Coordinates of C-alpha atoms and ligand atoms in Angstrom, one line a residue:
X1 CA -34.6 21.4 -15.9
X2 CA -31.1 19.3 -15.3
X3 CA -30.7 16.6 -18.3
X4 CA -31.9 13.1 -16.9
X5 CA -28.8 11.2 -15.8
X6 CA -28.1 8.4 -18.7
X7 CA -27.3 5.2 -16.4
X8 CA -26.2 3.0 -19.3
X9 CA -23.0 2.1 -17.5
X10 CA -24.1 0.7 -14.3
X11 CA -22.3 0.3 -11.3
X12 CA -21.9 -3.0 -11.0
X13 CA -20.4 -3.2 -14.3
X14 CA -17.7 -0.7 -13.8
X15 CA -17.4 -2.3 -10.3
X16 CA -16.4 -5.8 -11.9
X17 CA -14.1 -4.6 -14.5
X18 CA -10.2 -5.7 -13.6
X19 CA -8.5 -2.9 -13.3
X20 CA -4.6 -2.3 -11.3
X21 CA -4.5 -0.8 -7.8
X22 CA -1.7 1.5 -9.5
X23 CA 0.2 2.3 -6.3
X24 CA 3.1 2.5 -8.9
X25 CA 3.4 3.3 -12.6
X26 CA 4.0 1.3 -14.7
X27 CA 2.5 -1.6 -12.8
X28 CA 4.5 -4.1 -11.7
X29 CA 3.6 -6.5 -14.5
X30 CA 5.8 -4.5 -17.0
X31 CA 8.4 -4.3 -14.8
X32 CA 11.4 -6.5 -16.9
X33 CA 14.9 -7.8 -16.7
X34 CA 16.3 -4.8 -18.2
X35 CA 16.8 -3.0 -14.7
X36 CA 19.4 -5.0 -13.2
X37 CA 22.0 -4.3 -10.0
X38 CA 24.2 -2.0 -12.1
X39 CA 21.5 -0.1 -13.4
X40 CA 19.9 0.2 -10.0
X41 CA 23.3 0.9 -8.7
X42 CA 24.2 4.1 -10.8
X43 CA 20.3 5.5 -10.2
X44 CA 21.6 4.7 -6.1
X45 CA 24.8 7.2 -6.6
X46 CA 22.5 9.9 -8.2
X47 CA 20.2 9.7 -5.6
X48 CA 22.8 10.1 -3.1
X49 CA 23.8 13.3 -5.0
X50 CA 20.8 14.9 -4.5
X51 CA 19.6 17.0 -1.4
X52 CA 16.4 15.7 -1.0
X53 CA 15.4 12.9 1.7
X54 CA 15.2 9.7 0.6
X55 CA 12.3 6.9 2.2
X56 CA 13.0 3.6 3.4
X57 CA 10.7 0.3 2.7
X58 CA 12.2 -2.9 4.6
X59 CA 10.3 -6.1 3.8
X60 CA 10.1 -8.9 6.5
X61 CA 8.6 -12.0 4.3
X62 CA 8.3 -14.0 7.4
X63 CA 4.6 -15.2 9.5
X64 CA 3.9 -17.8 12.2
X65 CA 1.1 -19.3 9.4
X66 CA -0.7 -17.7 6.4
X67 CA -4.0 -16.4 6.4
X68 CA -6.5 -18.0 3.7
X69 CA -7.0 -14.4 1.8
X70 CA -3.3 -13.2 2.4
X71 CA -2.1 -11.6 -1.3
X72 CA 1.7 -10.4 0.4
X73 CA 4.5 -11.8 -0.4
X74 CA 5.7 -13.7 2.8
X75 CA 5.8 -17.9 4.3
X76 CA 5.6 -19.4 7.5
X77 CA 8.1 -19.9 9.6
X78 CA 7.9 -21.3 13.0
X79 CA 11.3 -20.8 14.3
X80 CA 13.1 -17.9 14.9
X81 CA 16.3 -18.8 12.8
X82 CA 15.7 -18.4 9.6
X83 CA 14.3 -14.7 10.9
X84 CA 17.4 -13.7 12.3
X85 CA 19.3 -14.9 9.7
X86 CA 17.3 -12.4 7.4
X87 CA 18.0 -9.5 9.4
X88 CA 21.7 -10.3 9.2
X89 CA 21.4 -10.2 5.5
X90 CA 19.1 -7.0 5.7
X91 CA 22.4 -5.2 7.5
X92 CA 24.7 -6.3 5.0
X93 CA 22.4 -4.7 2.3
X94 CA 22.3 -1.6 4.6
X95 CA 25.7 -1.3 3.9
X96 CA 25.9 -2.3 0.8
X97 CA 23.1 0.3 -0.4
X98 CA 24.9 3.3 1.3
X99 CA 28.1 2.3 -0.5
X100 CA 26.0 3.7 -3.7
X101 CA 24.3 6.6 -1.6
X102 CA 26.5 7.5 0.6
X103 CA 25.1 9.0 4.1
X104 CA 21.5 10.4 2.4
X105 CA 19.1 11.9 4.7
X106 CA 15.9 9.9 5.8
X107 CA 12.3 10.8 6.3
X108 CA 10.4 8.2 6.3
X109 CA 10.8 4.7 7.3
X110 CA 8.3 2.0 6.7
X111 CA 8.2 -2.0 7.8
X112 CA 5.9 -3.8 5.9
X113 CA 5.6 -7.8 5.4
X114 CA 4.8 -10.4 6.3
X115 CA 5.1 -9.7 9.9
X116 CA 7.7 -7.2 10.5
X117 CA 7.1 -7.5 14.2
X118 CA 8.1 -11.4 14.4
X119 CA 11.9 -10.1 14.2
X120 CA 13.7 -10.7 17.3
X121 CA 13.5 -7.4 19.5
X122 CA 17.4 -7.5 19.2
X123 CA 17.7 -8.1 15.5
X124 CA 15.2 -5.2 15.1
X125 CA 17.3 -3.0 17.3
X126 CA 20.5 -4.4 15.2
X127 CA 19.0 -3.4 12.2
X128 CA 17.4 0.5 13.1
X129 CA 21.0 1.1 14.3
X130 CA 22.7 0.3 11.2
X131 CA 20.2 2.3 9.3
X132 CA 21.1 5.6 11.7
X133 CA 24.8 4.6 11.4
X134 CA 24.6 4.4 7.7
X135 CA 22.1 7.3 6.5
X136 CA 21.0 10.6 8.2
X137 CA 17.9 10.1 9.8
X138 CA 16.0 13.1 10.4
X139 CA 14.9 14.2 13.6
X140 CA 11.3 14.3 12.4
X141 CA 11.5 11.2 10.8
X142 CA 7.9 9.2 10.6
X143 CA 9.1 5.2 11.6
X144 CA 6.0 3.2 10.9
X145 CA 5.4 -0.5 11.0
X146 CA 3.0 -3.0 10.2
X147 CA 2.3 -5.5 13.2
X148 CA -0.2 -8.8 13.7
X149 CA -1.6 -7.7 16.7
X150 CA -1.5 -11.7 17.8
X151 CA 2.3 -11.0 17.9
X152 CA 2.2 -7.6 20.2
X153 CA 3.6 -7.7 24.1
X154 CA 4.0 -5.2 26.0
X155 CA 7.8 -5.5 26.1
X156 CA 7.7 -5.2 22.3
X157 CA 5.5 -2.2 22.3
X158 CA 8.2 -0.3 24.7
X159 CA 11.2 -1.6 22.7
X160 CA 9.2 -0.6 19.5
X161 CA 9.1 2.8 20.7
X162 CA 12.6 3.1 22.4
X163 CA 13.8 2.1 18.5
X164 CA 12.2 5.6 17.6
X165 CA 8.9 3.7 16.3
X166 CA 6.4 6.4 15.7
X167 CA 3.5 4.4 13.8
X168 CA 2.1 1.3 13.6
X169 CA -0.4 -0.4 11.8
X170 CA -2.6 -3.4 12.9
X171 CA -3.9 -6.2 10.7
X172 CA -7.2 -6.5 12.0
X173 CA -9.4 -7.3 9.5
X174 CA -12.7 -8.5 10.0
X175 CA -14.1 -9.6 13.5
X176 CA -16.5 -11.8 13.5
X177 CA -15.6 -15.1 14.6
X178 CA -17.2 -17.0 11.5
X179 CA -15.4 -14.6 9.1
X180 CA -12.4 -14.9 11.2
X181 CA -12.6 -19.1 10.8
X182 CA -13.6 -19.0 7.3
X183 CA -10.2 -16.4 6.9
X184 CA -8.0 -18.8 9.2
X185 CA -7.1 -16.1 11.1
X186 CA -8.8 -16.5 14.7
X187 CA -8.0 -13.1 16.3
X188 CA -10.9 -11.9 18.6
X189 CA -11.7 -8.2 19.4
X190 CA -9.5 -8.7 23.1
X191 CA -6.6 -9.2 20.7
X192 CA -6.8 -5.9 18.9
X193 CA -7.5 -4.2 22.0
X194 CA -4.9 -5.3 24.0
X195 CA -2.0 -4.9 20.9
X196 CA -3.8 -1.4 20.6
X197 CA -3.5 -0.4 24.6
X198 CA 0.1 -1.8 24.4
X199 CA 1.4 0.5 21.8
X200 CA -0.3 3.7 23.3
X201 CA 0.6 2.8 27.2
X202 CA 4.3 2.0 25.1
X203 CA 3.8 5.9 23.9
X204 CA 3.0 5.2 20.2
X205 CA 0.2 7.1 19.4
X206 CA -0.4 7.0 15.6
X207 CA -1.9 3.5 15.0
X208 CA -3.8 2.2 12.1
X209 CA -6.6 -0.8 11.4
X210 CA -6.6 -2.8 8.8
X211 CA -9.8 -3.9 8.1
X212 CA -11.1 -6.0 4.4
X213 CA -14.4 -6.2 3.1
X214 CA -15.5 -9.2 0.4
X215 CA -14.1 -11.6 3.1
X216 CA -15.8 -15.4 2.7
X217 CA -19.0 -15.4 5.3
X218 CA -19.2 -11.7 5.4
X219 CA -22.4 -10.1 6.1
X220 CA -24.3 -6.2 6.4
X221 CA -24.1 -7.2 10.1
X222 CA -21.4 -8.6 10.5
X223 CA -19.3 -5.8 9.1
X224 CA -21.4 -3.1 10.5
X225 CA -20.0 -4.7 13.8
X226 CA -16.5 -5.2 13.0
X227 CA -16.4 -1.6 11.4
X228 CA -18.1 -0.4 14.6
X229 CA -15.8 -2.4 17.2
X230 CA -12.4 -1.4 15.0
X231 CA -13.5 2.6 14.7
X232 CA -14.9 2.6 18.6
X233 CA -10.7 2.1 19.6
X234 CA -10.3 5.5 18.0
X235 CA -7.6 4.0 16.2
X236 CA -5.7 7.5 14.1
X237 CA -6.6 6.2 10.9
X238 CA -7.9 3.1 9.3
X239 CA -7.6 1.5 5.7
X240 CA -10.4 -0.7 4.2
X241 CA -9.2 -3.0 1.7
X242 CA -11.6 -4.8 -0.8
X243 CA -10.3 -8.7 -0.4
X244 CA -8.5 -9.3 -4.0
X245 CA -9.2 -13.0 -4.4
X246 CA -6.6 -13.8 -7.0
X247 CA -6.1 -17.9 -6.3
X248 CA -4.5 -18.4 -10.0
X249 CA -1.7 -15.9 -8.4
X250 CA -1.9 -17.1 -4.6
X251 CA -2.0 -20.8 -3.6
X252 CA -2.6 -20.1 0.1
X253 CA -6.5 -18.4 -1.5
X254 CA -7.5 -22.1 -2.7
X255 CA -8.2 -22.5 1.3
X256 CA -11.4 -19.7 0.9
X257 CA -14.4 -21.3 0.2
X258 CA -15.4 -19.6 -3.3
X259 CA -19.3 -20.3 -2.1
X260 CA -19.3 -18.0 1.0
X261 CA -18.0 -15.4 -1.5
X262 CA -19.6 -12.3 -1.6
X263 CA -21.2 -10.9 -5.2
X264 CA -19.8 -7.9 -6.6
X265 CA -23.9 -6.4 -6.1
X266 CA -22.4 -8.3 -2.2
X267 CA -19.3 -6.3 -2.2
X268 CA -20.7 -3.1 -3.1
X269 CA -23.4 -2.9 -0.6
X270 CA -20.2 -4.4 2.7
X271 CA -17.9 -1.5 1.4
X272 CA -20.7 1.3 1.6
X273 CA -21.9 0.0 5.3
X274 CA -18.1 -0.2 6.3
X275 CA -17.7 3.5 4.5
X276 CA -20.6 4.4 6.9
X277 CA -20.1 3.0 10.2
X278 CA -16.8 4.4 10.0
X279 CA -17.8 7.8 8.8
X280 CA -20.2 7.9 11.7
X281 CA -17.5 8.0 13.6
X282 CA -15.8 10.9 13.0
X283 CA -13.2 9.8 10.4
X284 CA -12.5 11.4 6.9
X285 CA -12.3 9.8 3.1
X286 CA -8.9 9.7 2.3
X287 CA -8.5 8.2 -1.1
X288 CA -10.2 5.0 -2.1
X289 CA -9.7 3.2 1.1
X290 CA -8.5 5.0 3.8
X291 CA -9.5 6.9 6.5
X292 CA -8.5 9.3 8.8
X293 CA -9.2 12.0 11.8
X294 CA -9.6 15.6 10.6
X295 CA -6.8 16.5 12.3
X296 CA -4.5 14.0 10.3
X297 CA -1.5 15.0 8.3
X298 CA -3.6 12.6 5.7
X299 CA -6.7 14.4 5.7
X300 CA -4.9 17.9 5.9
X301 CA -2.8 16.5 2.7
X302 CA -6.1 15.8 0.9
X303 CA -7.5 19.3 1.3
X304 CA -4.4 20.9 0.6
X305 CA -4.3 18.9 -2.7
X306 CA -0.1 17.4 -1.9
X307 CA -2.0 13.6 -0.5
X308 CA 0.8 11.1 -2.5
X309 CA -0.2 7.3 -3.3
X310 CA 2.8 4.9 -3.4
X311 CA 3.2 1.3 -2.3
X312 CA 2.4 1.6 0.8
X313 CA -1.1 3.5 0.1
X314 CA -1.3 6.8 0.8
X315 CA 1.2 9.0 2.4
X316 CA 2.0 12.7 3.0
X317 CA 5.8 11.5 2.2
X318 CA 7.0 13.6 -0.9
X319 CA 10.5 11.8 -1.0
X320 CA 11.2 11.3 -4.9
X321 CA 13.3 8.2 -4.2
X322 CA 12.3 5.2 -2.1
X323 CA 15.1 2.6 -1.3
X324 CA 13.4 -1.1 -1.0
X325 CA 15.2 -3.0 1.4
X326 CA 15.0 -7.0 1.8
X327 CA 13.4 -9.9 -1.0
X328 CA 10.9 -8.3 -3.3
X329 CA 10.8 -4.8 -2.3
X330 CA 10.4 -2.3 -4.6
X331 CA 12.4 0.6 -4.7
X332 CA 12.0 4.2 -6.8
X333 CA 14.3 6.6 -7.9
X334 CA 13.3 9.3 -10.7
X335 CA 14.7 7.3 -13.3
X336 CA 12.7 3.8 -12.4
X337 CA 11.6 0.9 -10.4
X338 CA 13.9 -1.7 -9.3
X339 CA 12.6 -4.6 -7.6
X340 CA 14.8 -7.5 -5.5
X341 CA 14.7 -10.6 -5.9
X342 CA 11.0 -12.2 -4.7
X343 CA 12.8 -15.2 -3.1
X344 CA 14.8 -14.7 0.2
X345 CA 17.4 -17.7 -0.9
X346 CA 18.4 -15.7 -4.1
X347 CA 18.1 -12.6 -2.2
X348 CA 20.6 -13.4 -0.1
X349 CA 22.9 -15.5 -1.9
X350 CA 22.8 -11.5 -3.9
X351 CA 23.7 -9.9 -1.1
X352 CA 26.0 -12.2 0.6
X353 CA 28.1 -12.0 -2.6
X354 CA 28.4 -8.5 -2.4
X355 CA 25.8 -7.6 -5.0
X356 CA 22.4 -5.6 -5.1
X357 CA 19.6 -8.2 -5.0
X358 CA 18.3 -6.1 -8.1
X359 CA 16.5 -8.4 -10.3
X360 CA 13.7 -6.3 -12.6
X361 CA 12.1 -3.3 -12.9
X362 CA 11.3 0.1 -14.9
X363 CA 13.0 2.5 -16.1
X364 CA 10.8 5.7 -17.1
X365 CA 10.5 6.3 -20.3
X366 CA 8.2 8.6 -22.6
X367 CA 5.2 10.2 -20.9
X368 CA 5.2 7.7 -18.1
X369 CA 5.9 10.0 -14.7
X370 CA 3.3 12.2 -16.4
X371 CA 0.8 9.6 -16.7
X372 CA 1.9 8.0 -13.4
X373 CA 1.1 11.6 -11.3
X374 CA -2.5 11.7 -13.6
X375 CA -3.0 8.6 -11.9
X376 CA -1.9 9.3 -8.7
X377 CA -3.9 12.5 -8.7
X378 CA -7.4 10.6 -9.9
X379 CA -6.7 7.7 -6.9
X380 CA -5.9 10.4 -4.1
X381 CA -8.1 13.7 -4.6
X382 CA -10.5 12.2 -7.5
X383 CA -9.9 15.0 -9.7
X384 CA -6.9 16.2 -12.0
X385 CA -5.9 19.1 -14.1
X386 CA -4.4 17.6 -17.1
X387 CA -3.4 21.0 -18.5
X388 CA -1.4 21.3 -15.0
X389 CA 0.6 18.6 -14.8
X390 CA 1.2 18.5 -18.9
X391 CA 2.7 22.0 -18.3
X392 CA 4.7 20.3 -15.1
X393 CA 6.2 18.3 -17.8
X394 CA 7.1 20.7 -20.8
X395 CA 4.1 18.8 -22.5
X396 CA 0.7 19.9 -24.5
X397 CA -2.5 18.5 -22.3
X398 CA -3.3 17.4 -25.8
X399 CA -1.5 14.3 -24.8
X400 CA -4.4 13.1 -23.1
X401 CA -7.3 13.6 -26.2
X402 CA -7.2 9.6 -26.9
X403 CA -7.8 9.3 -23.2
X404 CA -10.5 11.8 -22.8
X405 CA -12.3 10.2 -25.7
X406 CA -11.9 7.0 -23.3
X407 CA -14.0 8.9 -20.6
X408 CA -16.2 9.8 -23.0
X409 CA -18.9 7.2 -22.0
X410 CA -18.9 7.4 -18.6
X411 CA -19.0 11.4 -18.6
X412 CA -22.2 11.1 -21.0
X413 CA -23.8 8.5 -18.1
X414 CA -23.1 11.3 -15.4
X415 CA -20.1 9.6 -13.4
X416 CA -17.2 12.0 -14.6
X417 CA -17.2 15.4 -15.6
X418 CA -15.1 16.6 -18.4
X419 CA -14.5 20.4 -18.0
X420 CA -11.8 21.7 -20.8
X421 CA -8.6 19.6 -19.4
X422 CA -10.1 19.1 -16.2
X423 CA -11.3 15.9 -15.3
X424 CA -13.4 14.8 -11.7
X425 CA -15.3 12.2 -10.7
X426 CA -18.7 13.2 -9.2
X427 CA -20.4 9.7 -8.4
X428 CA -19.3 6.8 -6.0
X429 CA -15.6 8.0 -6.6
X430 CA -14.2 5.4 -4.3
X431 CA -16.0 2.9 -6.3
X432 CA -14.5 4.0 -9.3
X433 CA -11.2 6.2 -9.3
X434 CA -9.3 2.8 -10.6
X435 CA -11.8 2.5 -13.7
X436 CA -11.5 5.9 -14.6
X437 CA -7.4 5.9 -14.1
X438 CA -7.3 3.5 -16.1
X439 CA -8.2 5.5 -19.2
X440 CA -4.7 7.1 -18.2
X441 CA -3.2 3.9 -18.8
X442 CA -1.0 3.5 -22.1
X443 CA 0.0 -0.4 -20.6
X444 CA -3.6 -1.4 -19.8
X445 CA -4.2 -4.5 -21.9
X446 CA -1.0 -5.3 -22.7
X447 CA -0.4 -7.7 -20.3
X448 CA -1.1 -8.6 -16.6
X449 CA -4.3 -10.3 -14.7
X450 CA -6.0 -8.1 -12.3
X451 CA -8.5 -8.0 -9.3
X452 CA -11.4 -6.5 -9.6
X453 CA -12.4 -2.6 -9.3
X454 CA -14.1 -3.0 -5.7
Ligands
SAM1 C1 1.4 -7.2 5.3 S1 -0.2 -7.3 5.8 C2 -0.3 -6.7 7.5 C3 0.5 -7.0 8.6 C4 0.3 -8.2 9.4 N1 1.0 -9.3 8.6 C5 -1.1 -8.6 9.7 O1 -1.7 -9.3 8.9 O2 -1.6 -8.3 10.7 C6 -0.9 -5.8 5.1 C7 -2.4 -5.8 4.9 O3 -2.8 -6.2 3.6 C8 -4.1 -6.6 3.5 N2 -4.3 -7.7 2.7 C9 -3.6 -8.9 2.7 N3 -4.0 -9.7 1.8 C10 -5.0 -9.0 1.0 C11 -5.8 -9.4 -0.1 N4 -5.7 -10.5 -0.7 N5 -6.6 -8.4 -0.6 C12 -6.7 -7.2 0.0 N6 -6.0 -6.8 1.1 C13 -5.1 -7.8 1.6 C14 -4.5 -6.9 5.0 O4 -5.5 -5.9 5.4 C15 -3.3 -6.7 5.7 O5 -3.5 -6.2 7.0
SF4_2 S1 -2.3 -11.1 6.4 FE1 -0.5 -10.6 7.6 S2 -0.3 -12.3 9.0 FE2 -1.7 -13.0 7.5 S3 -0.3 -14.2 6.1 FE3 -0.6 -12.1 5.3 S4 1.2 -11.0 6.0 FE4 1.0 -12.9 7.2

């Protein structure tokens, strides 16, 4: 007879601990002053004396309004000015950058924002070019960008793609037209559909949905529909985000009415239904919140064990260094984080002087990459070998015994198994891969206010 499964930690508990969504390591709240422009600078020039391709991340902080729930670092701008103004300053950093790396080569390319896709089609051209006249961009190079499909046209779907685009992903969210009110973000299903047939007809093929559960005014129904709507598109792959309500952190989330809230016991139940509808259709689990077809680089990634989790969620993109580009990004190199400036005025006043923007970051220190790829490994394939990666790193798995005592508790109630230096999660891993990287975590505790786990 199996041994009764011990239920003492329930899910709803582990589902309301705060816990980081660790797409980097150390999270951002230890990042410090310590990394600064010269710092980030030298780690630049070694990275530029390296073979390997190098990824790109260029922030566009700029949308039309902001969205109630909205946790991304962006503002509202009506006019087109201030936009092109940025996209002059993101040249000069171009430049500036490749000063440090000289001509690298380039594999991946990623917009994120804001809304990327309210630059000028001119100023986006403007900038592309500078990146291919300043760095080697492979031929195979994956171009991706994140658009609001109320900003799509057709003409910027074709000029999109004649810029080498080769991926975009659409906000979409939630489609119900109460959620979508209670969200500020009116955005009916036509929307989607018609920002969706303009990238294909355009010839971009690989699109992703962004859709969120927890949302204010969400129901089983509702979501069941949206899910059902979104994943009927056939969209390549789509990402469900559990809504991080952090108002002490984002002003713009005093505008959700706490009351229409869901429960966590709420939140559980929309992220299974969404998990299902979605399934039903055909996709694959990627990770905790993504899906994808079975024929996706992600989903071959996953079985092949090589899926990677970095800021932008998970990627097949094995590129060591990742150069941020514009205010706040993030950047990585193998010796740290270094972030730029949050602000676009001291951003640019940065670059404008000549200067990296570089304001904080991380360099790695002690066991850090070694926790950091634990992590990575529990988020993306919810299993790890610890003995593996200690021996990956010249280090004794016996590193990890505090943090195996951690797991201890939940092993005992049946929701990890502990296996020698193996460690995998057997029940509702999605649920609770965060919790149980978190007992990798040397920081945890030691500063920092999170979301919760789902
Ligand atoms: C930069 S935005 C996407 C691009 C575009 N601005 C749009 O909204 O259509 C990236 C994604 O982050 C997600 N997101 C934004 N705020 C969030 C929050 N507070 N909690 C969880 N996910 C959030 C949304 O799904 C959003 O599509
Ligand atoms: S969700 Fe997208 S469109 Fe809405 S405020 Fe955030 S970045 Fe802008």
């Amino acid at each position: 007879m199996n041994a009764p499964v011990i239920t003492s930690v329930s899910l709803s508990e582990l589902a309301r601990r705060t816990v980081p969504r660790y797409t980097s390591y150390p999270t951002a709240p230890h990042f410090s002053t310590q990394v600064d422009a010269e710092i980030h600078a030298a780690w630049l020039m070694r990275a530029g004396s390296r073979d390997d391709a190098v990824s790109l991340y260029v922030h566009v902080p700029f949308c039309r309004s902001i969205c109630h729930y909205c946790g991304c670092t962006t503002k509202a701008s009506r006019k087109d000015a201030p936009i092109r103004a940025y996209a002059e300053t993101l040249r000069r950093e171009i430049a500036l950058v490749a000063e440090f790396t000289g001509p690298v080569a380039v594999s991946h390319i990623h917009w994120g924002g804001g809304t990327p896709n309210l630059l000028p089609a001119d100023c986006f051209e403007d900038v592309v070019e500078d990146i291919h006249r300043h760095f080697r961009v492979r031929d195979d190079v994956e171009h991706a960008i994140e658009l609001d499909p109320r900003h799509v046209s057709r003409e910027g779907a074709r000029r999109l793609m004649a810029a080498g685009v080769t991926r975009a992903s659409l906000g979409v969210q939630d489609l119900d037209p109460g959620v979508q009110a209670a969200i500020g973000r009116l955005q009916p299903l036509e929307v989607v559909e018609a920002a969706y047939v303009a990238l294909r007809t355009a010839g971009i093929h690989d699109i992703n949905f962004d859709l969120m559960y927890g949302l204010p005014g969400q129901t089983l129904e509702t979501i069941r529909a949206t899910a059902m709507n979104a994943a009927g598109l056939a969209p390549s792959r789509i990402a469900l985000f559990g809504y991080a309500h952090v108002p002490w952190f984002k002003a713009n989330q005093a505008l959700i009415d706490e009351a229409l809230l869901p429960n966590t016991e709420a939140r559980i139940d929309l992220a299974r239904v969404a998990r299902e509808t979605i399934d039903a259709f055909g996709y694959e689990a990627i990770g905790i919140d993504h899906f994808a077809r079975p024929d996706d680089p992600l989903t071959l990634a996953r079985d092949a064990g090589t899926l990677r989790r970095n800021f932008q969620g998970y990627t097949t993109d094995a590129a060591e260094t990742l150069i941020g580009f514009g205010a706040s990004s993030i950047g990585r190199t193998p010796e740290g984080y270094a972030q730029n400036a949050p602000d676009t005025a001291s951003w640019t006043r940065a670059i404008e002087a000549g200067h990296l923007a570089t304001v904080r970051g991380r360099a790695f220190a002690g066991d850090d990459l070694m926790r950091g790829r634990v992590i990575e490994a529990l988020l993306s394939l919810f299993q790890v070998d610890l003995a593996a990666i200690a021996a990956g790193f010249g280090a004794e798995p016996t590193a990890f015994t505090a943090d195996l005592q951690t797991l201890r508790p939940l092993a005992d109630a049946g929701w990890v198994t502990i296996d020698g230096w193996t460690v995998r999660i057997d029940r509702q891993p999605t649920e609770i891969a965060r919790v149980v990287a978190s007992a990798f975590d040397a920081y945890l505790g030691h500063g920092g206010r999170h979301s919760v786990a789902v």
